């Protein structure tokens, strides 16, 4: 799949969606339901967006505390907010 | 031969010649019956001489090789060889064969005037003693009526037929003949039947089974090597055995039994130390169930016994581990001794104790508590290390793939954050992701059931994202797809018009 667009990043991010993993997770939670073909891709998309928002929030928190490193408290605080938002 | 012919006595050679000249030269493809009949006629007239000549020739053939005569015999019987006709073969024989006859004992020749029925047996017997594969007179007489498949199974047929003939003929000659002759001939016949098994293997030595080229293991050398290797890298050996501590727990006693064998031979202290080292290295991570082997009391050295007792006491007082299990696995005395001596070493996994001098110092003057104390220390980290192992195997299938999937998203988190992160923070991210998944599934289920469906469709997903605030009137789902997903997924999700008035994916 497509690699990281920014060359500055040292790590190569694989953009492949773990489709099997997503399907398995959904089945484990809701065995009586079925997921459509492209449905898991959209689930992956939603996860990506969630993680993206979480990262943004944690970065903001870390910057507010003037930390160069993202601490777990930053992440916790961010998670609280974002999870509330993603409730739907 | 010329002289003889002049004398008037027909020699086999002349007879054959006459036969060859007189008989019609027929093609091999003629009906076999005619051929057989001709052959029979040929054979019957100079039967006695033929016998002799054939005996001679076959004897000579035997001396040279069996095949040619076999072929000739077969040719005579079947008469349908392509190039070699019996005629040609006989001609060749007459040309090549020397005049002198390598005749068998006269007893074979004497019963010449005997009835023809006996002759085949005679020929067989004479020939049988020489070579099995040339029942020439047999096939003409016996195979004549039964020329079934001469081409294919030449030898086999002849052999079986020969055998049958022999069986048939044997009782007949035995009665009229003297017992000595018949029995000797019969015995020779019987003997020859047994021989073919050998010649075949001799002819094809490659097929013969070779005895295993295994040398008996030199135990002494093997043990010496063991000691040498154990002497060199003790640390590595110690470290190696650790990972296998748990699974090899049950097997280790049997394995270790082989190792202490050198102890038998070793009588010196250095050797003992070396073996101790091997034992210690091998049995260091042992964790057998503790027990009180009474066998160890039969130890040779008193010191060792005292030490062992001391060790056992201390070990039992401490944890009942390590030292004792080492001793448990051993049965023989020397092994036990080795064990006991090795136990202090074993308990202390440190390389320092591997040196024999220190061992001696420890063993002789130092009382049990000394090494026992030392043993307790390394035992604990061992025990601490070992329990997690069985636990890991249990919930593994559930944890690992789930964790790896979450870690995938955690990496993306770190990528999006563009800032260094703590490991603990990543774990929190994973926890959050797990919660998010649950929420997601519940919401999707709600939407699907609201729509009266059992399957979750992309519309449900879009609705979810709209509710999340990701998809707005300004930002559509397709925009998001294009932004965040790679091209391949984009093609699958966003319907696109293709040539031929087709849209993929179909809406």
Coordinates of C-alpha atoms in Angstrom, one line a residue:
Chain A
X1 CA 0.0 0.0 0.0
X2 CA 1.0 3.6 0.0
X3 CA 3.8 4.7 2.1
X4 CA 4.2 7.7 4.3
X5 CA 3.9 10.9 2.2
X6 CA 6.2 12.9 4.4
X7 CA 9.8 12.0 3.7
X8 CA 10.9 13.5 6.9
X9 CA 9.4 10.7 8.9
X10 CA 12.0 8.1 9.7
X11 CA 9.6 5.3 10.1
X12 CA 7.7 3.9 7.1
X13 CA 4.1 3.8 8.0
X14 CA 2.2 1.0 6.4
X15 CA -1.2 2.2 5.3
X16 CA -2.6 -1.2 4.9
X17 CA -5.8 -1.8 6.7
X18 CA -5.9 -4.9 8.9
X19 CA -9.1 -6.1 7.4
X20 CA -9.0 -9.6 8.9
X21 CA -8.3 -8.1 12.3
X22 CA -11.2 -5.7 12.0
X23 CA -13.6 -8.4 10.9
X24 CA -12.5 -10.6 13.7
X25 CA -13.0 -7.9 16.3
X26 CA -16.5 -7.1 15.0
X27 CA -17.4 -10.8 15.0
X28 CA -16.2 -11.2 18.5
X29 CA -18.3 -8.3 19.7
X30 CA -21.4 -8.9 17.6
X31 CA -21.5 -12.5 16.3
X32 CA -25.1 -12.1 15.2
X33 CA -24.2 -9.3 12.8
X34 CA -22.6 -9.3 9.5
X35 CA -20.2 -6.8 8.0
X36 CA -20.3 -6.0 4.4
X37 CA -17.5 -6.1 2.0
X38 CA -16.3 -2.6 2.0
X39 CA -17.6 -2.0 5.5
X40 CA -14.4 -2.9 7.2
X41 CA -12.6 -0.4 5.1
X42 CA -14.8 2.3 6.4
X43 CA -14.4 1.0 9.9
X44 CA -10.7 1.3 9.4
X45 CA -11.2 4.8 8.2
X46 CA -13.1 5.7 11.3
X47 CA -10.4 4.3 13.4
X48 CA -7.8 6.3 11.6
X49 CA -9.8 9.4 12.1
X50 CA -10.3 8.6 15.8
X51 CA -6.6 8.0 16.3
X52 CA -5.8 11.1 14.4
X53 CA -8.0 13.2 16.6
X54 CA -6.6 11.6 19.6
X55 CA -3.1 12.3 18.6
X56 CA -3.9 15.9 17.8
X57 CA -5.5 16.3 21.2
X58 CA -2.6 14.7 23.0
X59 CA -0.2 16.9 21.2
X60 CA -2.1 19.9 22.2
X61 CA -2.1 18.8 25.7
X62 CA 1.6 18.2 25.7
X63 CA 2.3 21.5 24.1
X64 CA 0.1 23.3 26.7
X65 CA 2.2 21.7 29.4
X66 CA 5.3 22.7 27.5
X67 CA 6.5 19.1 27.4
X68 CA 8.6 17.8 24.5
X69 CA 7.3 14.3 25.1
X70 CA 3.7 13.2 25.2
X71 CA 3.0 11.8 28.6
X72 CA 0.3 9.3 29.4
X73 CA -1.6 11.9 31.4
X74 CA -1.8 14.0 28.2
X75 CA -3.1 11.0 26.4
X76 CA -5.6 10.2 29.1
X77 CA -7.1 13.6 29.1
X78 CA -7.3 13.6 25.4
X79 CA -8.9 10.2 25.4
X80 CA -11.6 11.3 27.7
X81 CA -12.6 14.2 25.4
X82 CA -12.3 12.4 22.2
X83 CA -14.2 9.3 23.3
X84 CA -17.0 11.5 24.4
X85 CA -17.0 13.1 21.0
X86 CA -16.9 9.8 19.2
X87 CA -19.9 8.4 21.0
X88 CA -22.3 9.0 18.2
Chain B
X1 CA 38.1 -84.1 -37.8
X2 CA 39.0 -84.9 -41.4
X3 CA 40.7 -88.0 -40.2
X4 CA 37.8 -89.1 -38.3
X5 CA 35.5 -88.5 -41.1
X6 CA 37.8 -90.6 -43.2
X7 CA 37.7 -93.3 -40.6
X8 CA 34.0 -93.4 -41.0
X9 CA 32.9 -92.6 -37.5
X10 CA 30.6 -89.6 -37.7
X11 CA 31.8 -86.9 -35.4
X12 CA 29.3 -84.4 -33.9
X13 CA 30.8 -81.7 -36.1
X14 CA 30.2 -83.6 -39.3
X15 CA 26.7 -84.6 -38.2
X16 CA 25.8 -81.1 -37.5
X17 CA 27.2 -80.0 -40.7
X18 CA 25.2 -82.6 -42.5
X19 CA 22.1 -81.4 -40.6
X20 CA 22.7 -77.9 -41.5
X21 CA 23.2 -78.6 -45.1
X22 CA 20.3 -80.9 -45.5
X23 CA 17.7 -79.1 -43.5
X24 CA 15.7 -76.5 -45.4
X25 CA 16.7 -72.9 -44.6
X26 CA 13.5 -71.5 -43.4
X27 CA 12.7 -68.0 -42.2
X28 CA 12.2 -67.6 -38.5
X29 CA 8.7 -66.3 -38.9
X30 CA 7.4 -69.6 -40.1
X31 CA 4.8 -71.3 -38.0
X32 CA 6.4 -72.6 -34.9
X33 CA 4.9 -76.0 -35.2
X34 CA 6.7 -76.6 -38.5
X35 CA 9.8 -75.2 -37.1
X36 CA 9.5 -77.2 -33.9
X37 CA 8.8 -80.3 -36.0
X38 CA 11.8 -79.6 -38.1
X39 CA 13.9 -79.1 -35.0
X40 CA 12.6 -82.2 -33.5
X41 CA 13.4 -84.1 -36.6
X42 CA 16.8 -82.6 -36.6
X43 CA 17.4 -83.5 -33.1
X44 CA 16.0 -86.9 -33.1
X45 CA 18.1 -88.3 -35.9
X46 CA 21.5 -87.6 -34.5
X47 CA 20.2 -87.7 -31.1
X48 CA 23.1 -89.4 -29.5
X49 CA 25.7 -87.5 -31.3
X50 CA 23.8 -84.4 -30.8
X51 CA 23.8 -85.0 -27.1
X52 CA 27.5 -85.3 -27.1
X53 CA 28.1 -82.3 -29.3
X54 CA 25.6 -80.3 -27.4
X55 CA 27.2 -81.4 -24.2
X56 CA 30.5 -80.3 -25.5
X57 CA 29.4 -77.1 -26.9
X58 CA 27.3 -76.2 -24.0
X59 CA 30.2 -77.1 -21.7
X60 CA 32.3 -74.7 -23.6
X61 CA 29.5 -72.2 -23.6
X62 CA 29.2 -72.5 -20.0
X63 CA 32.9 -71.9 -19.6
X64 CA 32.5 -68.8 -21.6
X65 CA 29.2 -67.5 -20.6
X66 CA 25.7 -68.7 -20.2
X67 CA 23.8 -66.2 -22.3
X68 CA 24.9 -67.2 -25.7
X69 CA 23.9 -70.8 -25.2
X70 CA 20.7 -69.8 -23.6
X71 CA 20.0 -67.7 -26.6
X72 CA 20.8 -70.6 -28.8
X73 CA 18.6 -72.9 -26.9
X74 CA 15.8 -70.4 -27.0
X75 CA 16.4 -69.9 -30.7
X76 CA 16.1 -73.6 -31.2
X77 CA 13.0 -73.8 -29.3
X78 CA 11.2 -70.7 -30.6
X79 CA 13.1 -70.2 -33.8
X80 CA 12.0 -66.7 -34.4
X81 CA 15.1 -64.7 -33.4
X82 CA 15.7 -61.9 -35.8
X83 CA 19.3 -62.4 -36.8
X84 CA 20.4 -65.4 -35.0
X85 CA 18.9 -68.5 -36.2
X86 CA 19.8 -71.8 -34.7
X87 CA 21.4 -72.5 -37.9
X88 CA 23.6 -69.6 -37.8
X89 CA 24.4 -70.2 -34.2
X90 CA 25.3 -73.7 -34.8
X91 CA 27.5 -72.7 -37.7
X92 CA 29.2 -70.2 -35.5
X93 CA 29.8 -72.8 -32.9
X94 CA 31.2 -75.2 -35.4
X95 CA 33.5 -72.6 -36.6
X96 CA 34.7 -71.4 -33.3
X97 CA 34.5 -74.4 -31.0
X98 CA 37.7 -76.3 -30.6
X99 CA 37.9 -79.9 -31.7
X100 CA 38.9 -81.3 -28.4
X101 CA 36.0 -82.1 -26.3
X102 CA 35.7 -81.1 -22.7
X103 CA 33.5 -84.0 -21.9
X104 CA 32.1 -84.9 -18.6
X105 CA 32.6 -88.3 -17.0
X106 CA 31.8 -91.1 -19.3
X107 CA 28.9 -92.2 -17.2
X108 CA 27.1 -89.3 -18.9
X109 CA 28.0 -90.4 -22.3
X110 CA 27.5 -94.1 -21.7
X111 CA 23.8 -94.1 -21.4
X112 CA 23.6 -92.8 -24.8
X113 CA 21.7 -95.6 -26.3
X114 CA 19.2 -95.3 -23.5
X115 CA 15.7 -94.4 -24.5
X116 CA 15.0 -90.9 -25.5
X117 CA 12.9 -90.2 -22.6
X118 CA 15.9 -90.6 -20.4
X119 CA 18.1 -88.4 -22.5
X120 CA 16.5 -85.1 -21.6
X121 CA 17.1 -86.0 -18.0
X122 CA 20.6 -86.9 -18.8
X123 CA 21.3 -83.7 -20.6
X124 CA 19.7 -81.9 -17.8
X125 CA 21.7 -83.6 -15.2
X126 CA 24.9 -83.1 -17.1
X127 CA 24.2 -79.6 -17.8
X128 CA 22.5 -79.0 -14.6
X129 CA 25.7 -79.7 -12.8
X130 CA 27.4 -77.1 -14.9
X131 CA 24.9 -74.4 -15.4
X132 CA 21.3 -74.0 -14.7
X133 CA 20.2 -71.9 -17.6
X134 CA 20.8 -74.2 -20.4
X135 CA 18.2 -76.8 -20.7
X136 CA 18.7 -77.0 -24.3
X137 CA 17.5 -80.5 -25.0
X138 CA 14.6 -79.8 -22.7
X139 CA 13.0 -77.0 -24.7
X140 CA 13.0 -78.7 -28.0
X141 CA 11.2 -81.6 -26.5
X142 CA 9.1 -80.0 -23.8
X143 CA 8.7 -76.6 -25.2
X144 CA 7.9 -77.8 -28.6
X145 CA 4.3 -78.3 -27.9
X146 CA 4.2 -75.4 -25.6
X147 CA 5.7 -72.4 -27.5
X148 CA 3.4 -70.0 -25.9
X149 CA 5.4 -66.9 -25.2
X150 CA 8.9 -67.8 -25.8
X151 CA 10.0 -64.3 -26.7
X152 CA 9.0 -62.6 -23.5
X153 CA 9.9 -65.0 -20.8
X154 CA 12.7 -66.9 -22.1
X155 CA 14.6 -67.7 -19.1
X156 CA 11.8 -67.9 -16.7
X157 CA 9.8 -70.2 -18.9
X158 CA 12.7 -72.4 -19.5
X159 CA 13.5 -72.5 -15.9
X160 CA 10.0 -73.5 -14.9
X161 CA 9.7 -75.9 -17.7
X162 CA 13.0 -77.2 -16.8
X163 CA 12.0 -77.6 -13.3
X164 CA 8.9 -79.4 -14.4
X165 CA 10.9 -81.5 -16.7
X166 CA 13.3 -82.3 -14.0
X167 CA 10.6 -83.2 -11.6
X168 CA 9.0 -85.4 -14.2
X169 CA 12.2 -87.0 -15.3
X170 CA 13.9 -87.4 -12.1
X171 CA 11.9 -90.2 -10.7
X172 CA 12.2 -92.1 -13.9
X173 CA 16.0 -92.3 -14.2
X174 CA 16.4 -92.9 -10.6
X175 CA 14.7 -96.2 -10.7
X176 CA 16.5 -97.9 -13.5
X177 CA 19.8 -96.3 -12.7
X178 CA 21.9 -97.1 -9.9
X179 CA 21.3 -95.1 -6.8
X180 CA 24.7 -93.7 -6.8
X181 CA 24.5 -92.2 -10.2
X182 CA 21.0 -90.9 -9.9
X183 CA 21.4 -89.6 -6.5
X184 CA 24.6 -87.9 -7.3
X185 CA 23.1 -86.4 -10.3
X186 CA 19.9 -85.5 -8.5
X187 CA 21.9 -84.0 -5.7
X188 CA 24.0 -82.1 -8.2
X189 CA 20.7 -80.9 -9.7
X190 CA 19.4 -79.9 -6.4
X191 CA 22.5 -78.2 -5.5
X192 CA 22.5 -76.2 -8.7
X193 CA 19.1 -75.0 -8.0
X194 CA 20.3 -73.4 -4.9
X195 CA 23.3 -71.7 -6.4
X196 CA 21.6 -69.3 -8.7
X197 CA 20.9 -67.0 -5.8
X198 CA 24.5 -66.3 -5.3
X199 CA 25.6 -65.7 -8.9
X200 CA 23.0 -63.1 -9.3
X201 CA 24.3 -61.0 -6.5
X202 CA 27.8 -61.7 -7.7
X203 CA 27.0 -60.6 -11.2
X204 CA 25.5 -57.4 -9.9
X205 CA 27.5 -56.4 -6.9
X206 CA 26.0 -53.0 -6.8
X207 CA 22.6 -54.4 -5.9
X208 CA 23.9 -56.4 -3.0
X209 CA 23.0 -55.0 0.4
X210 CA 26.0 -53.6 2.0
X211 CA 26.4 -54.0 5.7
X212 CA 26.0 -50.8 7.7
X213 CA 29.2 -48.9 7.8
X214 CA 28.7 -47.9 11.3
X215 CA 31.5 -47.8 13.8
X216 CA 30.7 -48.5 17.4
X217 CA 30.8 -45.2 19.2
X218 CA 33.9 -44.8 21.2
X219 CA 32.4 -43.9 24.5
X220 CA 35.6 -42.7 26.0
X221 CA 36.4 -40.4 23.1
X222 CA 32.8 -39.1 23.2
X223 CA 33.0 -38.3 26.9
X224 CA 36.3 -36.7 26.5
X225 CA 34.9 -34.5 23.8
X226 CA 32.0 -33.6 26.0
X227 CA 34.4 -32.6 28.8
X228 CA 36.4 -30.6 26.4
X229 CA 33.5 -28.7 25.1
X230 CA 32.0 -28.2 28.5
X231 CA 35.3 -26.8 29.7
X232 CA 35.6 -24.1 27.1
X233 CA 32.4 -22.1 27.1
X234 CA 30.7 -22.7 30.4
X235 CA 28.7 -19.5 30.4
X236 CA 27.2 -20.1 27.0
X237 CA 26.2 -23.6 28.0
X238 CA 24.6 -22.3 31.1
X239 CA 22.7 -19.7 29.2
X240 CA 21.7 -22.1 26.6
X241 CA 20.0 -24.5 28.9
X242 CA 17.8 -21.8 30.5
X243 CA 15.3 -21.4 27.7
X244 CA 14.7 -25.1 27.7
X245 CA 14.3 -25.3 31.4
X246 CA 10.5 -25.8 31.4
X247 CA 9.8 -28.1 28.6
X248 CA 12.8 -30.3 29.3
X249 CA 12.0 -30.8 32.9
X250 CA 10.6 -34.2 32.4
X251 CA 13.0 -35.2 29.7
X252 CA 16.1 -33.9 31.4
X253 CA 16.6 -36.9 33.7
X254 CA 16.8 -39.2 30.8
X255 CA 18.9 -36.9 28.9
X256 CA 21.2 -36.2 31.8
X257 CA 21.7 -39.8 32.4
X258 CA 23.7 -40.1 29.3
X259 CA 25.9 -37.2 30.3
X260 CA 27.0 -38.6 33.7
X261 CA 28.3 -41.7 32.0
X262 CA 31.8 -40.0 31.8
X263 CA 31.8 -39.9 35.5
X264 CA 32.2 -43.6 35.5
X265 CA 35.5 -43.4 33.8
X266 CA 36.6 -40.3 35.5
X267 CA 38.3 -41.0 38.7
X268 CA 40.4 -37.9 39.1
X269 CA 39.1 -34.7 40.6
X270 CA 39.7 -32.7 37.6
X271 CA 37.6 -35.0 35.5
X272 CA 35.0 -34.9 38.2
X273 CA 35.0 -31.2 38.1
X274 CA 34.6 -31.2 34.3
X275 CA 31.7 -33.6 34.5
X276 CA 30.3 -31.6 37.3
X277 CA 30.5 -28.7 35.0
X278 CA 28.6 -30.4 32.3
X279 CA 26.1 -31.6 34.8
X280 CA 25.7 -28.3 36.3
X281 CA 25.4 -26.6 33.0
X282 CA 22.9 -29.1 31.9
X283 CA 20.9 -29.4 35.0
X284 CA 21.1 -25.8 36.2
X285 CA 17.6 -24.8 35.2
X286 CA 16.1 -28.0 36.4
X287 CA 13.0 -27.7 38.4
X288 CA 11.9 -31.2 39.1
X289 CA 9.6 -31.8 42.0
X290 CA 11.7 -32.2 45.1
X291 CA 12.1 -35.5 46.7
X292 CA 14.4 -37.4 49.0
X293 CA 16.3 -39.9 47.0
X294 CA 17.6 -42.5 49.4
X295 CA 19.8 -43.8 46.6
X296 CA 22.2 -41.0 47.2
X297 CA 23.2 -42.4 50.5
X298 CA 25.0 -45.1 48.7
X299 CA 27.5 -42.6 47.5
X300 CA 31.1 -43.4 47.5
X301 CA 32.8 -40.5 49.0
X302 CA 31.9 -39.8 52.6
X303 CA 32.4 -36.1 52.1
X304 CA 30.1 -36.2 49.2
X305 CA 27.5 -38.0 51.3
X306 CA 27.8 -35.5 54.0
X307 CA 27.6 -32.7 51.6
X308 CA 24.6 -34.2 49.9
X309 CA 22.9 -34.6 53.1
X310 CA 23.7 -31.1 54.0
X311 CA 22.5 -29.9 50.7
X312 CA 19.3 -31.8 50.9
X313 CA 18.6 -30.4 54.3
X314 CA 19.4 -26.9 53.3
X315 CA 17.5 -27.1 50.1
X316 CA 14.5 -28.5 51.7
X317 CA 14.7 -25.9 54.3
X318 CA 14.9 -23.2 51.6
X319 CA 12.7 -24.1 48.8
X320 CA 13.1 -27.7 48.0
X321 CA 14.1 -26.9 44.6
X322 CA 17.1 -26.9 42.4
X323 CA 19.5 -29.0 44.3
X324 CA 17.2 -31.9 44.9
X325 CA 15.6 -32.1 41.5
X326 CA 19.1 -32.5 40.1
X327 CA 19.6 -35.4 42.3
X328 CA 16.3 -36.9 41.6
X329 CA 16.9 -37.6 38.0
X330 CA 20.0 -39.7 38.6
X331 CA 20.0 -43.4 39.4
X332 CA 23.5 -44.6 39.3
X333 CA 26.0 -44.1 42.0
X334 CA 28.5 -42.2 40.1
X335 CA 25.8 -40.0 38.7
X336 CA 24.6 -39.3 42.1
X337 CA 28.1 -38.5 43.2
X338 CA 28.4 -36.2 40.3
X339 CA 25.1 -34.7 41.2
X340 CA 26.0 -34.1 44.7
X341 CA 29.2 -32.6 43.9
X342 CA 27.7 -30.6 41.2
X343 CA 24.8 -29.4 43.3
X344 CA 26.7 -26.6 44.9
X345 CA 27.9 -25.6 41.5
X346 CA 24.5 -25.9 40.1
X347 CA 22.9 -23.9 42.7
X348 CA 25.3 -21.1 41.9
X349 CA 24.9 -20.4 38.3
X350 CA 27.8 -18.0 38.4
X351 CA 30.8 -18.9 36.3
X352 CA 33.1 -18.5 39.2
X353 CA 32.0 -21.7 40.7
X354 CA 32.8 -23.6 37.7
X355 CA 36.4 -23.7 38.4
X356 CA 37.4 -26.9 40.0
X357 CA 39.7 -25.3 42.5
X358 CA 37.0 -23.3 44.0
X359 CA 34.7 -26.3 43.9
X360 CA 37.2 -28.2 45.9
X361 CA 37.5 -25.5 48.4
X362 CA 33.8 -25.3 48.7
X363 CA 33.3 -29.0 49.0
X364 CA 35.9 -29.9 51.4
X365 CA 36.1 -27.3 54.1
X366 CA 33.0 -25.3 53.5
X367 CA 30.0 -26.7 55.3
X368 CA 26.7 -27.1 53.6
X369 CA 25.2 -23.8 54.6
X370 CA 27.8 -22.0 52.6
X371 CA 26.9 -23.2 49.2
X372 CA 23.3 -23.6 50.3
X373 CA 23.1 -19.9 51.0
X374 CA 24.6 -19.3 47.6
X375 CA 22.2 -21.7 46.1
X376 CA 19.2 -19.8 47.5
X377 CA 20.1 -16.7 45.7
X378 CA 20.3 -17.9 42.2
X379 CA 17.3 -20.1 42.8
X380 CA 15.0 -17.3 43.4
X381 CA 15.6 -15.5 40.2
X382 CA 15.2 -18.8 38.5
X383 CA 11.9 -19.4 40.1
X384 CA 10.9 -15.9 39.3
X385 CA 11.8 -16.4 35.7
X386 CA 10.1 -19.7 35.3
X387 CA 6.5 -19.2 36.4
X388 CA 5.7 -16.6 33.7
X389 CA 6.4 -19.2 31.1
X390 CA 3.4 -21.5 31.5
X391 CA 1.2 -18.4 31.9
X392 CA 2.3 -17.1 28.6
X393 CA 1.1 -20.1 26.7
X394 CA -2.5 -19.9 28.1
X395 CA -4.1 -16.7 26.9
X396 CA -1.7 -16.3 24.1
X397 CA -4.1 -16.9 21.1
X398 CA -6.4 -14.3 22.4
X399 CA -4.0 -11.6 23.4
X400 CA -1.5 -11.6 20.7
X401 CA -3.3 -11.0 17.4
X402 CA -5.6 -8.5 19.2
X403 CA -2.6 -6.7 20.6
X404 CA -0.8 -6.6 17.3
X405 CA -3.8 -5.1 15.6
X406 CA -4.1 -2.4 18.2
X407 CA -0.4 -1.8 18.1
X408 CA -0.8 -1.1 14.5
X409 CA -3.1 1.8 15.3
X410 CA -0.8 2.9 18.2
X411 CA 2.0 3.3 15.7
X412 CA -0.3 5.4 13.6
X413 CA -1.0 7.5 16.6
X414 CA 2.7 8.1 17.2
X415 CA 3.0 9.0 13.5
X416 CA 0.2 11.5 13.7
X417 CA 1.4 13.0 16.9
X418 CA 4.7 13.9 15.4
X419 CA 6.2 14.0 18.8
X420 CA 8.2 11.5 20.9
X421 CA 6.0 9.4 23.1
X422 CA 6.3 7.2 26.1
X423 CA 5.6 3.5 26.0
X424 CA 3.0 3.9 28.7
X425 CA 1.2 6.4 26.6
X426 CA 1.1 3.9 23.7
X427 CA -0.5 1.4 26.0
X428 CA -3.1 3.9 27.0
X429 CA -3.8 4.6 23.3
X430 CA -4.4 0.9 22.9
X431 CA -6.8 0.8 25.7
X432 CA -8.7 3.8 24.3
X433 CA -8.8 2.0 20.9
X434 CA -10.3 -1.0 22.5
X435 CA -13.0 1.1 24.1
X436 CA -13.7 2.8 20.8
X437 CA -14.1 -0.5 19.1
X438 CA -16.8 -1.5 21.5
X439 CA -18.6 1.7 21.1
X440 CA -18.4 1.4 17.4
X441 CA -19.8 -2.1 17.3
X442 CA -22.7 -1.1 19.5
X443 CA -23.6 1.9 17.4
X444 CA -23.4 -0.1 14.2
X445 CA -25.7 -2.7 15.7
X446 CA -28.1 0.0 16.7
X447 CA -28.2 1.5 13.3
X448 CA -28.6 -1.9 11.5
X449 CA -31.4 -3.0 13.7
X450 CA -33.0 0.4 13.3
X451 CA -33.0 -0.2 9.6
X452 CA -34.3 -3.7 10.1
X453 CA -31.1 -5.3 8.8
X454 CA -28.8 -8.0 10.0
X455 CA -25.9 -6.8 8.0
X456 CA -24.0 -3.6 8.6
X457 CA -23.8 -1.6 5.4
X458 CA -21.6 1.4 4.5
X459 CA -24.6 3.6 5.0
X460 CA -24.5 2.8 8.6
X461 CA -20.9 3.7 8.7
X462 CA -21.5 7.0 7.1
X463 CA -24.2 7.7 9.5
X464 CA -21.9 6.9 12.4
X465 CA -19.3 9.2 11.1
X466 CA -21.8 11.9 10.6
X467 CA -22.9 11.6 14.2
X468 CA -19.3 11.7 15.2
X469 CA -18.9 15.0 13.5
X470 CA -16.4 13.8 11.0
X471 CA -18.7 13.9 8.0
X472 CA -20.4 17.3 7.7
X473 CA -22.3 19.0 4.9
X474 CA -19.0 20.6 3.9
X475 CA -17.0 17.4 4.2
X476 CA -18.4 14.4 2.6
X477 CA -17.4 10.8 3.2
X478 CA -15.7 10.6 -0.2
X479 CA -13.5 13.5 0.7
X480 CA -12.4 11.8 3.8
X481 CA -11.8 8.6 2.0
X482 CA -9.7 10.4 -0.5
X483 CA -7.8 12.1 2.2
X484 CA -6.9 9.2 4.4
X485 CA -7.1 6.0 2.5
X486 CA -4.7 4.7 -0.1
X487 CA -5.7 4.5 -3.7
X488 CA -6.6 0.9 -3.7
X489 CA -9.2 1.3 -1.0
X490 CA -10.4 4.4 -2.6
X491 CA -11.3 2.5 -5.7
X492 CA -13.2 0.0 -3.7
X493 CA -15.2 2.5 -1.8
X494 CA -16.0 5.4 -4.2
X495 CA -18.1 4.3 -7.1
X496 CA -16.4 5.4 -10.3
X497 CA -17.5 5.2 -13.9
X498 CA -15.6 3.0 -16.2
X499 CA -15.7 2.3 -19.8
X500 CA -18.6 0.4 -21.3
X501 CA -21.1 2.3 -19.2
X502 CA -20.2 0.4 -16.1
X503 CA -19.7 1.7 -12.6
X504 CA -17.5 0.1 -10.0
X505 CA -18.4 -0.6 -7.3
X506 CA -21.9 -1.1 -8.4
X507 CA -24.4 1.1 -6.5

